[in-house]
Coordinates of C-alpha atoms and ligand atoms in Angstrom, one line a residue:
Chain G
X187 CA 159.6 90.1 110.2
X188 CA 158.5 90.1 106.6
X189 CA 157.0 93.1 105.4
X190 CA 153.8 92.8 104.0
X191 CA 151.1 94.9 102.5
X192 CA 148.7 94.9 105.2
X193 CA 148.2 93.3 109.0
X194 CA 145.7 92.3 111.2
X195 CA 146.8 92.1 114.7
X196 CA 143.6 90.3 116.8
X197 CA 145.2 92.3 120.2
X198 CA 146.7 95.6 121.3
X199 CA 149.8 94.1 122.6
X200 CA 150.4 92.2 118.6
X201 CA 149.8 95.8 116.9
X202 CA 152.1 98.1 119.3
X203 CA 154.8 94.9 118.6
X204 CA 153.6 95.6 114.5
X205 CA 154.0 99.3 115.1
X206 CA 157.1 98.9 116.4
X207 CA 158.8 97.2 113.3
X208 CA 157.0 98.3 110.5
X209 CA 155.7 101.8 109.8
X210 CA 152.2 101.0 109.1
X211 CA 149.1 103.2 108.2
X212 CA 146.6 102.5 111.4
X213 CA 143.1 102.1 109.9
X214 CA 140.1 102.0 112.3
X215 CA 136.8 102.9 110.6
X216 CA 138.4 103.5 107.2
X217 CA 136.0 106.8 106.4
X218 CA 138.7 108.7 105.5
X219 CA 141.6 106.3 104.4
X220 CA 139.5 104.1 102.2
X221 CA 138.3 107.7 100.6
X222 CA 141.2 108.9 100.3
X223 CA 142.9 105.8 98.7
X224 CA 139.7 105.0 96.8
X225 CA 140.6 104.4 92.6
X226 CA 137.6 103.3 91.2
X227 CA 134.5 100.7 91.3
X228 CA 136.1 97.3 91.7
X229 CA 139.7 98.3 92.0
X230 CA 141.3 98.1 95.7
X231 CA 142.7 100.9 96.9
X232 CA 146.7 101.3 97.1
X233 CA 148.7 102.9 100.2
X234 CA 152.0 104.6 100.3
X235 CA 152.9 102.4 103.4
X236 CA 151.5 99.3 104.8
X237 CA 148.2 99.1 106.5
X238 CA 147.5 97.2 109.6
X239 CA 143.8 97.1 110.5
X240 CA 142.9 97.7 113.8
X241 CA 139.0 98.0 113.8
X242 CA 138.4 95.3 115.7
X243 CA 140.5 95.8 118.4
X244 CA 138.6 94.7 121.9
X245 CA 141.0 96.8 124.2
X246 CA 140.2 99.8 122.2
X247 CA 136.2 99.8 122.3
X248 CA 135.7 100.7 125.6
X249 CA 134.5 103.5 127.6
X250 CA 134.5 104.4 131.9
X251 CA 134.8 106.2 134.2
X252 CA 138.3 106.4 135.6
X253 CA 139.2 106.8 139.1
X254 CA 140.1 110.3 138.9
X255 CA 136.2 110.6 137.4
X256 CA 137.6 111.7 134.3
X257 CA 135.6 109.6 131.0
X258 CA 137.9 107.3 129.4
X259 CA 136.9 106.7 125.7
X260 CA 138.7 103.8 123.5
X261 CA 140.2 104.7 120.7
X262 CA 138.5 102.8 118.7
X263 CA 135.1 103.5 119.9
X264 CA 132.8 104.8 117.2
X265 CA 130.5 108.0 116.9
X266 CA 127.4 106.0 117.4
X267 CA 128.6 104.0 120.4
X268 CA 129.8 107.4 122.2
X269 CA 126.6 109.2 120.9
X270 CA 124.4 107.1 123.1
X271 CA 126.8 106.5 126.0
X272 CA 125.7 108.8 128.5
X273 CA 129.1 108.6 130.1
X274 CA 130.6 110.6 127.6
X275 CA 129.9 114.0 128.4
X276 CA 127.2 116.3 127.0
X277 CA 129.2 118.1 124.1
X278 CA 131.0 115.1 122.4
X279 CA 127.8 113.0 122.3
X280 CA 125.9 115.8 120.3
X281 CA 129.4 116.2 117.9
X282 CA 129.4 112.6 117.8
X283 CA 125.5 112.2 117.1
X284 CA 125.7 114.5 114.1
X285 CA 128.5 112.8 112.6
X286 CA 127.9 111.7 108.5
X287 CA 124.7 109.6 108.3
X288 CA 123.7 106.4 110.6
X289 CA 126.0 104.3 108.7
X290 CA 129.3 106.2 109.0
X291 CA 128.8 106.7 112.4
X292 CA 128.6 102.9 112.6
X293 CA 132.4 103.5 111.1
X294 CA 133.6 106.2 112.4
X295 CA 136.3 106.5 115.3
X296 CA 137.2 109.1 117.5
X297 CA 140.7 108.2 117.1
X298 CA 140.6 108.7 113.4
X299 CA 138.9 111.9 113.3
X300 CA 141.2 113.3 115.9
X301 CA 144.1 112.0 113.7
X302 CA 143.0 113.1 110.5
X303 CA 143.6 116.7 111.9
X304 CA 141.1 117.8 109.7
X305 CA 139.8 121.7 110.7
X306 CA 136.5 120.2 109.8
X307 CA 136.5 117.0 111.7
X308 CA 133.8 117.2 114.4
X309 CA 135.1 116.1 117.6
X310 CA 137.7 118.2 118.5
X311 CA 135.5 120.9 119.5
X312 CA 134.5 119.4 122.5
X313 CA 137.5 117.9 122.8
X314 CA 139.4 121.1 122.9
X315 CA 136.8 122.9 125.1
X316 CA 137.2 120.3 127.9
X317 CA 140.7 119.8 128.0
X318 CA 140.1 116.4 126.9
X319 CA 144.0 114.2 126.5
X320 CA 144.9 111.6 124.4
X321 CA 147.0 108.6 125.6
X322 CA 148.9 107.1 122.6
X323 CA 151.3 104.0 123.5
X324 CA 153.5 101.9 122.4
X325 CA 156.3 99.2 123.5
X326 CA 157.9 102.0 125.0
X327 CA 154.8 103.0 127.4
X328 CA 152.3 105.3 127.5
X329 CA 152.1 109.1 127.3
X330 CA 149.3 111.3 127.5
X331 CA 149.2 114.7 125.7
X332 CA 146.6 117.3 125.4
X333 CA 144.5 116.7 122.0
X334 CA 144.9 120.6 121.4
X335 CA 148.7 120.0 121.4
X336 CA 148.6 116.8 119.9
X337 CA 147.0 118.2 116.7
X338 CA 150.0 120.1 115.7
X339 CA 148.6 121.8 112.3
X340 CA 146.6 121.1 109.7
X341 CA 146.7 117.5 108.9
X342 CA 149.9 116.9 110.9
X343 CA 149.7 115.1 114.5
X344 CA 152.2 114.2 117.2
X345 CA 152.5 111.1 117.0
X346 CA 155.9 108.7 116.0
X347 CA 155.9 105.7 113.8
X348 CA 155.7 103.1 116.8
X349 CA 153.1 104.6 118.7
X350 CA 149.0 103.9 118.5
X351 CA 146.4 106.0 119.9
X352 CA 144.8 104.1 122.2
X353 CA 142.3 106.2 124.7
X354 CA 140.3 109.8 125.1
X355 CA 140.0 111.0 128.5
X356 CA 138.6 113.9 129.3
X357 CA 138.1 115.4 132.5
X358 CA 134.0 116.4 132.8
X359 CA 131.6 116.0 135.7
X360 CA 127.6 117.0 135.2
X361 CA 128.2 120.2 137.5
X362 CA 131.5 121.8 135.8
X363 CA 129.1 123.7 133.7
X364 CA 125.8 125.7 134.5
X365 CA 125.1 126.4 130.9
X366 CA 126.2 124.7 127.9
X367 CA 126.2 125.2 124.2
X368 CA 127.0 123.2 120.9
X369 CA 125.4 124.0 117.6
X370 CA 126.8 122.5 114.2
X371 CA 126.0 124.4 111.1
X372 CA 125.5 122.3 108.1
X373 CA 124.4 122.3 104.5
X374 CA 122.0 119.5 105.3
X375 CA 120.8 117.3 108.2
X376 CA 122.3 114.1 107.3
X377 CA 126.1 113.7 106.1
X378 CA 126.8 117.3 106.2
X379 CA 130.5 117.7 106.5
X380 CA 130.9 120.6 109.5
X381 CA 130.5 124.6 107.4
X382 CA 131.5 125.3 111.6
X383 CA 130.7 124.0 115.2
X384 CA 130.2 125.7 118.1
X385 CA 130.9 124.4 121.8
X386 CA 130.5 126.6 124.8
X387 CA 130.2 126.1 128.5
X388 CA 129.9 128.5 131.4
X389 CA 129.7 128.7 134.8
X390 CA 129.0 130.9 138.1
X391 CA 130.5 131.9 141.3
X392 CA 128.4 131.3 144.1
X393 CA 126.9 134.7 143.8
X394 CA 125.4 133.7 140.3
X395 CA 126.5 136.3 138.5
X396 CA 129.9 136.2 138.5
X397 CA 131.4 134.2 135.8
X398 CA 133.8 131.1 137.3
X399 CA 134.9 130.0 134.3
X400 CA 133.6 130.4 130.7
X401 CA 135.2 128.3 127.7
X402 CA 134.3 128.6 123.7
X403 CA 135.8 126.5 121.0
X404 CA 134.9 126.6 117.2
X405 CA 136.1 124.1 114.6
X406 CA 136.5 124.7 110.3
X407 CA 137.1 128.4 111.5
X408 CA 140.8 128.3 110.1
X409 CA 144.0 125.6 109.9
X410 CA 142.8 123.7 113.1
X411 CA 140.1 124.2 115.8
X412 CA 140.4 127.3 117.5
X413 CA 140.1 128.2 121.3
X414 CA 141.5 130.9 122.9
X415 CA 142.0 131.3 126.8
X416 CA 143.2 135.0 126.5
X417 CA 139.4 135.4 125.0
X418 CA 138.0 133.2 127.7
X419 CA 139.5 135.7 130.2
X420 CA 138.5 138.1 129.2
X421 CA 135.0 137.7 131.0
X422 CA 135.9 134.9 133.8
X423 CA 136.1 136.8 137.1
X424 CA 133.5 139.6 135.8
X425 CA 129.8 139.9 135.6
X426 CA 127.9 139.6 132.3
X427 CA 127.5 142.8 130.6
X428 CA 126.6 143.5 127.3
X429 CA 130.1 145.4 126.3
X430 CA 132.2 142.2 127.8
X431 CA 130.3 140.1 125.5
X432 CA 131.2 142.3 123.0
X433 CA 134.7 141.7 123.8
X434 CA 134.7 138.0 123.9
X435 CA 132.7 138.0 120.1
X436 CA 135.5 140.6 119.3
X437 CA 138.5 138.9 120.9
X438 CA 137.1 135.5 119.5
X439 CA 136.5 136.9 116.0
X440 CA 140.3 137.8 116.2
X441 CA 141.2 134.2 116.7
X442 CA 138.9 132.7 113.7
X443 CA 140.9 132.8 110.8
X444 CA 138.2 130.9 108.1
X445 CA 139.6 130.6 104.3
X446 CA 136.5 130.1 102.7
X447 CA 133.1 131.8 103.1
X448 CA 135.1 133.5 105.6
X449 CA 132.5 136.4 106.3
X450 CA 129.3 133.9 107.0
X451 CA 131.7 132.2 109.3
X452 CA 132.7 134.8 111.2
X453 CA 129.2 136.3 111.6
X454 CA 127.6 132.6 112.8
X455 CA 130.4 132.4 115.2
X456 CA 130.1 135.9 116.3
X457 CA 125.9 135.5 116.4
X458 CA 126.6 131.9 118.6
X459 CA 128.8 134.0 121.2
X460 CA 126.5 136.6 122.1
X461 CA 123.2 134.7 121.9
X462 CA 125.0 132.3 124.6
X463 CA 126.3 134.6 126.4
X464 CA 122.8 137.0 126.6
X465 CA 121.0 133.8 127.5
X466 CA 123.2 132.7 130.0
X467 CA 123.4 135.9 132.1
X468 CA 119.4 135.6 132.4
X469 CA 119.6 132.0 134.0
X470 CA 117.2 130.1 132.3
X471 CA 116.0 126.8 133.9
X472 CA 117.3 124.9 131.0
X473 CA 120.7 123.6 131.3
X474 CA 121.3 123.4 127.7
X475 CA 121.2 126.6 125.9
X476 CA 120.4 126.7 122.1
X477 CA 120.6 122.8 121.4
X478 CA 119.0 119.6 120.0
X479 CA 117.4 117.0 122.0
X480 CA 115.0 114.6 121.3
X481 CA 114.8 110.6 120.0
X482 CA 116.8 108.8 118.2
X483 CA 116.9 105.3 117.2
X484 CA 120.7 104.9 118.7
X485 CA 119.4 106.9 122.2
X486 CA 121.5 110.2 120.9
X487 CA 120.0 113.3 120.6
X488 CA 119.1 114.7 117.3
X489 CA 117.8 117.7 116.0
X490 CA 114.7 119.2 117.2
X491 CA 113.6 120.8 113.7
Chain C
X129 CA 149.4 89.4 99.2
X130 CA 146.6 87.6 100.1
X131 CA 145.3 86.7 103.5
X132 CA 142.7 83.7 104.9
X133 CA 139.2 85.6 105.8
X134 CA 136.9 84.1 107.6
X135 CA 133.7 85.3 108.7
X136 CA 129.9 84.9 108.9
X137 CA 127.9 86.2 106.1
X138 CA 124.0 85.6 105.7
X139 CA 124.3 83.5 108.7
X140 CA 126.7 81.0 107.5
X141 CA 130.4 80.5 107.6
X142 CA 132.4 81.7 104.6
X143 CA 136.1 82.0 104.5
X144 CA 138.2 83.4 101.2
X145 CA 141.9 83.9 100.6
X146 CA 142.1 87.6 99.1
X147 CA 144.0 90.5 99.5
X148 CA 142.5 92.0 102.7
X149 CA 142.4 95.1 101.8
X150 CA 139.8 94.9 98.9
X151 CA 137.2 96.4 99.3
X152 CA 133.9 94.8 101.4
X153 CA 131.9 95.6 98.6
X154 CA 133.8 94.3 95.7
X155 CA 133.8 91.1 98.3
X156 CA 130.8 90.5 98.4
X157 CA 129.2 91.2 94.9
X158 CA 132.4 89.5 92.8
X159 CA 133.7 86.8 95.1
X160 CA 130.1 85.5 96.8
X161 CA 128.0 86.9 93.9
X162 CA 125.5 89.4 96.2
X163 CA 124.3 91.6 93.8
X164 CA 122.0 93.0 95.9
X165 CA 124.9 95.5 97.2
X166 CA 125.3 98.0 95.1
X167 CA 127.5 101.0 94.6
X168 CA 126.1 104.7 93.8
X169 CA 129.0 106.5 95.0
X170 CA 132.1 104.7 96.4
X171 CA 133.4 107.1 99.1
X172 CA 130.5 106.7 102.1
X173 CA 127.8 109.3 101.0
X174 CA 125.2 107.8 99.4
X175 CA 123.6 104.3 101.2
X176 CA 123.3 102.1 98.2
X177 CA 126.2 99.4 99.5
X178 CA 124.5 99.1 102.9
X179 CA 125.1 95.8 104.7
X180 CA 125.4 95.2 108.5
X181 CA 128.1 94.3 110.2
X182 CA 127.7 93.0 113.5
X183 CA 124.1 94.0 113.4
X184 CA 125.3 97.4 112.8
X185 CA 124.5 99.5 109.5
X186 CA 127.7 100.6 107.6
X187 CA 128.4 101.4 103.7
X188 CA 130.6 98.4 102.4
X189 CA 132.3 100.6 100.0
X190 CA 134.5 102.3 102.9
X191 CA 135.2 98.9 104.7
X192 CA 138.2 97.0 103.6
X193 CA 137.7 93.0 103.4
X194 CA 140.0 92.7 106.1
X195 CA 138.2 94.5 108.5
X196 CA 135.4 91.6 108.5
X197 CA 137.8 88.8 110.1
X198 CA 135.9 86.9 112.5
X199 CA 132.7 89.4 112.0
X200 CA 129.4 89.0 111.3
X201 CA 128.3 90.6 107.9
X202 CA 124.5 90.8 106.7
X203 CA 123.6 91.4 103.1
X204 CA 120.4 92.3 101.9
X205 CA 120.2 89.2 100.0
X206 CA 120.1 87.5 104.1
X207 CA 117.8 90.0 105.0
X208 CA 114.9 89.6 103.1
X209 CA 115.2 85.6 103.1
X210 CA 114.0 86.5 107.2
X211 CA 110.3 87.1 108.9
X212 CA 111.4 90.9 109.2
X213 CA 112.9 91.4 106.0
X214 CA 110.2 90.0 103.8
X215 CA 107.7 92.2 105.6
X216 CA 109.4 94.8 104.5
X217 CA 110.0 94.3 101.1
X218 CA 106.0 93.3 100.6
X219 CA 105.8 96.8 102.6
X220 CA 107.7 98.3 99.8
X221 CA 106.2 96.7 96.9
X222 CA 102.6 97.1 98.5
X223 CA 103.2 100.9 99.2
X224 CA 104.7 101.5 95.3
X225 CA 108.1 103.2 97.1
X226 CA 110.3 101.5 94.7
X227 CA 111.2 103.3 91.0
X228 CA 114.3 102.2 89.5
X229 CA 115.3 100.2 92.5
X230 CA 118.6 101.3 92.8
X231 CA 118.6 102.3 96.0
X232 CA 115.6 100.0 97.3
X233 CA 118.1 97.5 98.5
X234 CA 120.0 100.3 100.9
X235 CA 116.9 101.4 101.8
X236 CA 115.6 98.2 103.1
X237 CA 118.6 97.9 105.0
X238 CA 118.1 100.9 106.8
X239 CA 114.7 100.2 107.4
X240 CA 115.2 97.0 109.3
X241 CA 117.8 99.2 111.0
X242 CA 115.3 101.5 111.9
X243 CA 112.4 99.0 112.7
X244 CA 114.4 96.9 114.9
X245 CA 116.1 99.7 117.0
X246 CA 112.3 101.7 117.3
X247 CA 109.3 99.6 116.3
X248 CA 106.9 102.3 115.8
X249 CA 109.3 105.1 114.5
X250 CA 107.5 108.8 113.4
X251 CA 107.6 110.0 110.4
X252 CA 110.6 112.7 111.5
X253 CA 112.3 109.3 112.8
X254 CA 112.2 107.1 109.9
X255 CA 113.3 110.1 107.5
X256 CA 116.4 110.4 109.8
X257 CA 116.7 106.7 110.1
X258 CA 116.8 107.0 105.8
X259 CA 118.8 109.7 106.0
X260 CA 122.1 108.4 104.9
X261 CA 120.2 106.7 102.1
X262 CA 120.0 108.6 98.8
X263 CA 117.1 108.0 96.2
X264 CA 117.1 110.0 92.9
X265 CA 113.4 109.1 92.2
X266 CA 110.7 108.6 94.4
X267 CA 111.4 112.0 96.4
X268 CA 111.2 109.3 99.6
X269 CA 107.3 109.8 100.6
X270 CA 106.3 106.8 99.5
X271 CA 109.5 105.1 100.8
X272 CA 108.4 106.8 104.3
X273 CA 105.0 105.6 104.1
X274 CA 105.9 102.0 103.3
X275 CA 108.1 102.0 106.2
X276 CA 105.0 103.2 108.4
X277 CA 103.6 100.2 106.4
X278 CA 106.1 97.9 108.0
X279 CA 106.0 98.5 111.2
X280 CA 102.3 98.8 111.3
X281 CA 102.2 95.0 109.8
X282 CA 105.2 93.4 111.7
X283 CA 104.0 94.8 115.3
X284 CA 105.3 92.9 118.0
X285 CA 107.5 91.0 115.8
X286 CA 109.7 94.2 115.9
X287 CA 109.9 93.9 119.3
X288 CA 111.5 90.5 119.2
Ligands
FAD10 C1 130.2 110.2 104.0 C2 131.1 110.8 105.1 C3 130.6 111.7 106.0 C4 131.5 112.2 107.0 N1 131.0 113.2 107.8 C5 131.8 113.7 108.8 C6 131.3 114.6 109.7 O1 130.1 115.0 109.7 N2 132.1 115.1 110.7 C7 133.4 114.7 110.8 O2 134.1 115.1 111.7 N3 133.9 113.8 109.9 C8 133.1 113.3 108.9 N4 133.7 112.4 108.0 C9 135.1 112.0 108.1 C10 135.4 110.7 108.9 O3 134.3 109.9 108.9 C11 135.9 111.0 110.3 O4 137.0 111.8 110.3 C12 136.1 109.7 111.1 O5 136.1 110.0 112.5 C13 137.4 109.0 110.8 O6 137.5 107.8 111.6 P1 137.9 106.4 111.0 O7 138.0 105.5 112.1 O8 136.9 106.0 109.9 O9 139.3 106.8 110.3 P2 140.3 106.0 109.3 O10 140.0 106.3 107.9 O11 140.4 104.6 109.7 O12 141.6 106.7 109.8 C14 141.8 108.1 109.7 C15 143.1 108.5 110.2 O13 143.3 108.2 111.6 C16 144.4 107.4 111.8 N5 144.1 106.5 112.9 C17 142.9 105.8 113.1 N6 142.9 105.2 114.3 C18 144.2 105.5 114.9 C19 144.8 105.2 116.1 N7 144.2 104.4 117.1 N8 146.0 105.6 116.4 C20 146.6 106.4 115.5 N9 146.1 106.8 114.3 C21 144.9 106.3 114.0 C22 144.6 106.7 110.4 O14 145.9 106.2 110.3 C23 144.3 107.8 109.5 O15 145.3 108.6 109.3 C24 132.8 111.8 107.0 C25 133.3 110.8 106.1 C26 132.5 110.3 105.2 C27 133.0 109.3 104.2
FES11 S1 128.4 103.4 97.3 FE1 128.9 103.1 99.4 S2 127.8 104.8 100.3 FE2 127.6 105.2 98.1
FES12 S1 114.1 104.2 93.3 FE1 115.5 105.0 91.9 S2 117.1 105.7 93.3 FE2 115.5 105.2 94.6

């Protein structure tokens, strides 16, 4: 095959075949690559490898319900489309609905911000706090790999120079959770790249009191996102008292390891902990503790204030 | 290396052999002359390059030419030649949101957007649906307004 500067498979099958020859740069949305590469107004922006644009992709745009009931997200599905798809569960569609401004989340793929391995990047909260997988394939076949695993560090993922990510599936029914939690914090409304996020989730035993299982993740608190199931267990199989929260927001705090602003970070993260944790242990009739809901003109929720 | 492109743009059929990975809006303001797009901050941020592709609102600075193959790509220049655009761009004259203009055409973009996702938006809704669309003049309560303007005028015709 002759090498050229940039492809454009029209299926999945003629990109993994690509993929398999040449090692191309993937670019979905282009958010961060075309930033990245940008030179300046008018010039086109130059790669260290080929590029092979895959935005288009049909086979990676859609989203179910698998047979297993786990949510199956393409790849290639953007922040807006999984913002309003209420198959996607609860956390990712407020991460996804708080993405950039309208227009970028027009862009913007899950797959790319989970490959950018960014701290920042907004999805793998959620994706981290429900044990949410990856499947990447190629010619060779598919693998699935946790997306906590698959992010190995900062800016580096697990992924070999024939293989594609190609779906999200993460494992989520309505009733895993009796209470959950996701607040981003934000220099403004719109565009605000992540200062942290928040996800939480917790549920009862039977008794409702004790706790079944309880989960926290936080993202731009240090190299990648963070979540800790030591913390977690720290209070699943007890009841709710005010010195286990304190363990969690100290065990958690322990985790965190933020570079800049690190004290404000740690403090919002600490605050998030125990005001989800005090409001859960009164069982409020709302579901959703600490959140945004409301219109918006792509059905997602968006902030209340 | 340069590549055939074909795709729809302002509702007709336009093909160009370029090197696909140019960007959409250096496309579309050198290659098919559309002014209209314009560029305040090349990496995503600030609205000003706002076309629609495939009915959807993105920035054309971030988009690489390649990426429109076989798509449908709206410009402002298409917009306000239709029913809905015009009324908006009256709106916007009529309700004195534009200063320099430098972000107007962005903004009507987003607008039509807006109007034709949620006809009668409030005003909490139209400053989110403008909220990826930076003005450094009017301090965006007349912009607002004229959008109120718009929908108030088109009506039903949003609803189509
Ligand atoms: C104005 C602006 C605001 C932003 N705001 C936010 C924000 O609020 N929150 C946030 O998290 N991010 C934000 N971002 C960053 C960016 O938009 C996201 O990370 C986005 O999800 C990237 O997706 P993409 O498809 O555009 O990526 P691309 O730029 O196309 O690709 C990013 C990386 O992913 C790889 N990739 C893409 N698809 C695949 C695939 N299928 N298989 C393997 N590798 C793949 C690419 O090779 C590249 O390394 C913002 C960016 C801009 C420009
Ligand atoms: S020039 Fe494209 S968003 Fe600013
Ligand atoms: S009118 Fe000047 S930037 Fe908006």
């Amino acid at each position: 095959m002759e090498e050229l500067k940039c492809y454009m498979p029209k299926t999945l099958r003629e990109a993994l075949e690509i993929k398999a020859k040449v090692d191309v740069i993937p670019l979905a949305g282009g958010s961060d690559l075309m930033v990245s590469h940008k030179r300046t107004i008018g010039l086109t922006p130059v790669f260290e490898k080929p590029v092979m644009i895959i935005r288009n992709l049909p086979e990676l745009r859609k989203i179910y319900v698998n047979d297993k009931g786990e949510c199956c997200i393409g790849a290639g599905c953007t922040s807006a489309e999984i913002a309003e798809n209420k198959l996607c569960p609860w956390h990712l569609r407020q991460a996804a609905s708080r993405m950039g401004a309208i227009g970028l989340r027009n862009s913007a793929t899950i797959a790319g911000n989970i490959a950018n391995a960014s701290p920042k990047g907004d999805t793998p909260g959620p994706l981290y706090l429900l044990d949410a997988r990856v499947k990447i394939s190629s010619l060779r076949g598919d693998r699935e790999e946790l997306v906590s695993d698959f992010i190995v560090k900062f800016r580096t993922i697990d992924l070999k120079s024939d293989e594609l990510i190609t779906e999200i599936i993460v494992p989520y029914s309505e009733d895993d959770f009796d209470y959950i939690f996701w607040h981003k914090v934000g220099t403004r409304k719109a565009n605000a790249i992540s200062k942290i996020t928040v996800s939480q989730a917790i549920k009862f035993e039977k008794d409702g009191k004790t706790v079944k299982d309880y989960r926290v993740s936080a993202t731009a608190t240090g190299a990648k996102t963070n979540r800790s199931r030591d913390v977690e267990k720290l209070i699943i199989g007890k009841t709710i008292e005010p010195e286990i929260i304190e363990e969690v927001v100290n065990g958690f705090d322990q985790v965190i390891s933020p570079r800049a602003m690190p004290e404000f970070r740690r403090e919002a993260t600490r605050r998030m902990i125990r005001r989800f944790l005090t409001e859960a242990a009164k069982h409020p009739k709302d579901k959703v503790i600490d959140t945004y809901e409301g219109y918006s003109m792509t059905g997602a929720p968006t902030p209340r204030s | 290396m340069e590549t055939k492109i074909c795709f729809r743009l302002n509702g007709k059929d336009v093909k160009i052999t370029t090197d696909p990975l140019r960007r959409l809006i250096d496309v579309l303001r050198e290659d098919f002359d559309l002014k209209g797009v314009k560029e305040g901050c090349s990496e995503g941020e600030c609205g000003a390059c706002s076309v629609l592709f495939n009915n959807k609102m993105v920035t054309s600075c971030i988009i690489p030419i390649g990426a429109a193959d076989g798509q449908e790509i709206m410009t402002i220049e298409g917009i306000s030649a239709t029913e809905k655009g015009k009324i908006i761009v009256d709106a916007f004259a009529d309700g004195g949101a534009v200063q320099c203009g430098f972000c107007i055409p962005g903004m009507v973009i987003a607008a039509y957007y807006l109007l034709s996702n949620n006809p009668d938006p409030s005003d909490d809704e139209i400053r989110l649906g403008i909220s990826g669309n930076i003005c450094r003049c009017t301090g965006y309560d007349l912009i607002v307004e004229s959008i109120h303007l718009a929908a108030k005028r088109g009506g039903a015709i949003w609803k189509s």
